[in-house]
CSV table of C-alpha atoms in Angstrom, one decimal:
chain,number,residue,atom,x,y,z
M,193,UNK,CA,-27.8,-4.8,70.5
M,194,UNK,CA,-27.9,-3.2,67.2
M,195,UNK,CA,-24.7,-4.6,64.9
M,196,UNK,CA,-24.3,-2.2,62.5
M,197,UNK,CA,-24.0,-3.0,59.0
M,198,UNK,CA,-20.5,-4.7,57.9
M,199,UNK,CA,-20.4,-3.3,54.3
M,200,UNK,CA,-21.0,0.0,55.4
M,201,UNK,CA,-18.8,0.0,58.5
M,202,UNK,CA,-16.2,-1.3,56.1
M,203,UNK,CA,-17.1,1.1,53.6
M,204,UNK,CA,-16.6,3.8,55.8
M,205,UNK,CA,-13.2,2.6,56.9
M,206,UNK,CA,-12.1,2.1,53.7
M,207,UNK,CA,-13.0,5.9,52.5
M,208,UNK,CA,-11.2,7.5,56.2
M,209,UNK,CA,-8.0,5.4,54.9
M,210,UNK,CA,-8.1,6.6,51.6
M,211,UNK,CA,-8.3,10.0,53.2
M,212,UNK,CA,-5.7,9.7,55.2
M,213,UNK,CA,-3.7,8.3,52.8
M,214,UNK,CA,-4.3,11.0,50.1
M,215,UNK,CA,-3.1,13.8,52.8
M,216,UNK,CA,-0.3,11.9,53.5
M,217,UNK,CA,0.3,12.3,49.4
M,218,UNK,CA,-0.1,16.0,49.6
M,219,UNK,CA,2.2,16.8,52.8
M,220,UNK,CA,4.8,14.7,50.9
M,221,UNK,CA,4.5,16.3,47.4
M,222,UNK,CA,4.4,19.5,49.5
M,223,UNK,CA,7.7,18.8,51.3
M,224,UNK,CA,9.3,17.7,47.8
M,225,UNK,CA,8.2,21.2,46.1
M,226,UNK,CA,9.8,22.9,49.5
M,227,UNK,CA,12.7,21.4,49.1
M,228,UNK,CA,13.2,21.9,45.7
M,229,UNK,CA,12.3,25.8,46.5
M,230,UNK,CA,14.9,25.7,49.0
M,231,UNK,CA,17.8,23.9,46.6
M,232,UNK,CA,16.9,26.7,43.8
M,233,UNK,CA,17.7,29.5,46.3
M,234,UNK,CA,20.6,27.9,47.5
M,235,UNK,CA,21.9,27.0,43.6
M,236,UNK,CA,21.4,30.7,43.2
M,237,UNK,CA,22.9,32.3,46.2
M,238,UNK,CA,25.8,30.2,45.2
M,239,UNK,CA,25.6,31.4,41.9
M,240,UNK,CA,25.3,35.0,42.9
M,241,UNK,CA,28.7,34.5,45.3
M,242,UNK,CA,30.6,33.0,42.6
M,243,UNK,CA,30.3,36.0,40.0
């Protein structure tokens, strides 16, 4: 039975969860920059309705 080698098994691990961590990043600075989208449009309709 071939055991593969720790360090890299680890290594690889280690560079998936970085990965998956750094996507995780982007979706949320994604949804931040949608939502600020959304609040300016809605800040603006209201604007527009007041005058």
């Amino acid at each position: 039975m071939f055991h593969p080698d720790p360090l890299l098994t680890n290594d690889r691990a280690r560079s998936e969860a970085a990965a998956r961590r750094s996507e995780q990043l982007t979706a949320a600075r994604q949804a931040r920059a949608e939502a600020r989208a959304r609040a300016r449009e809605k800040a603006a309709e209201r604007r527009r309705r007041a005058s």
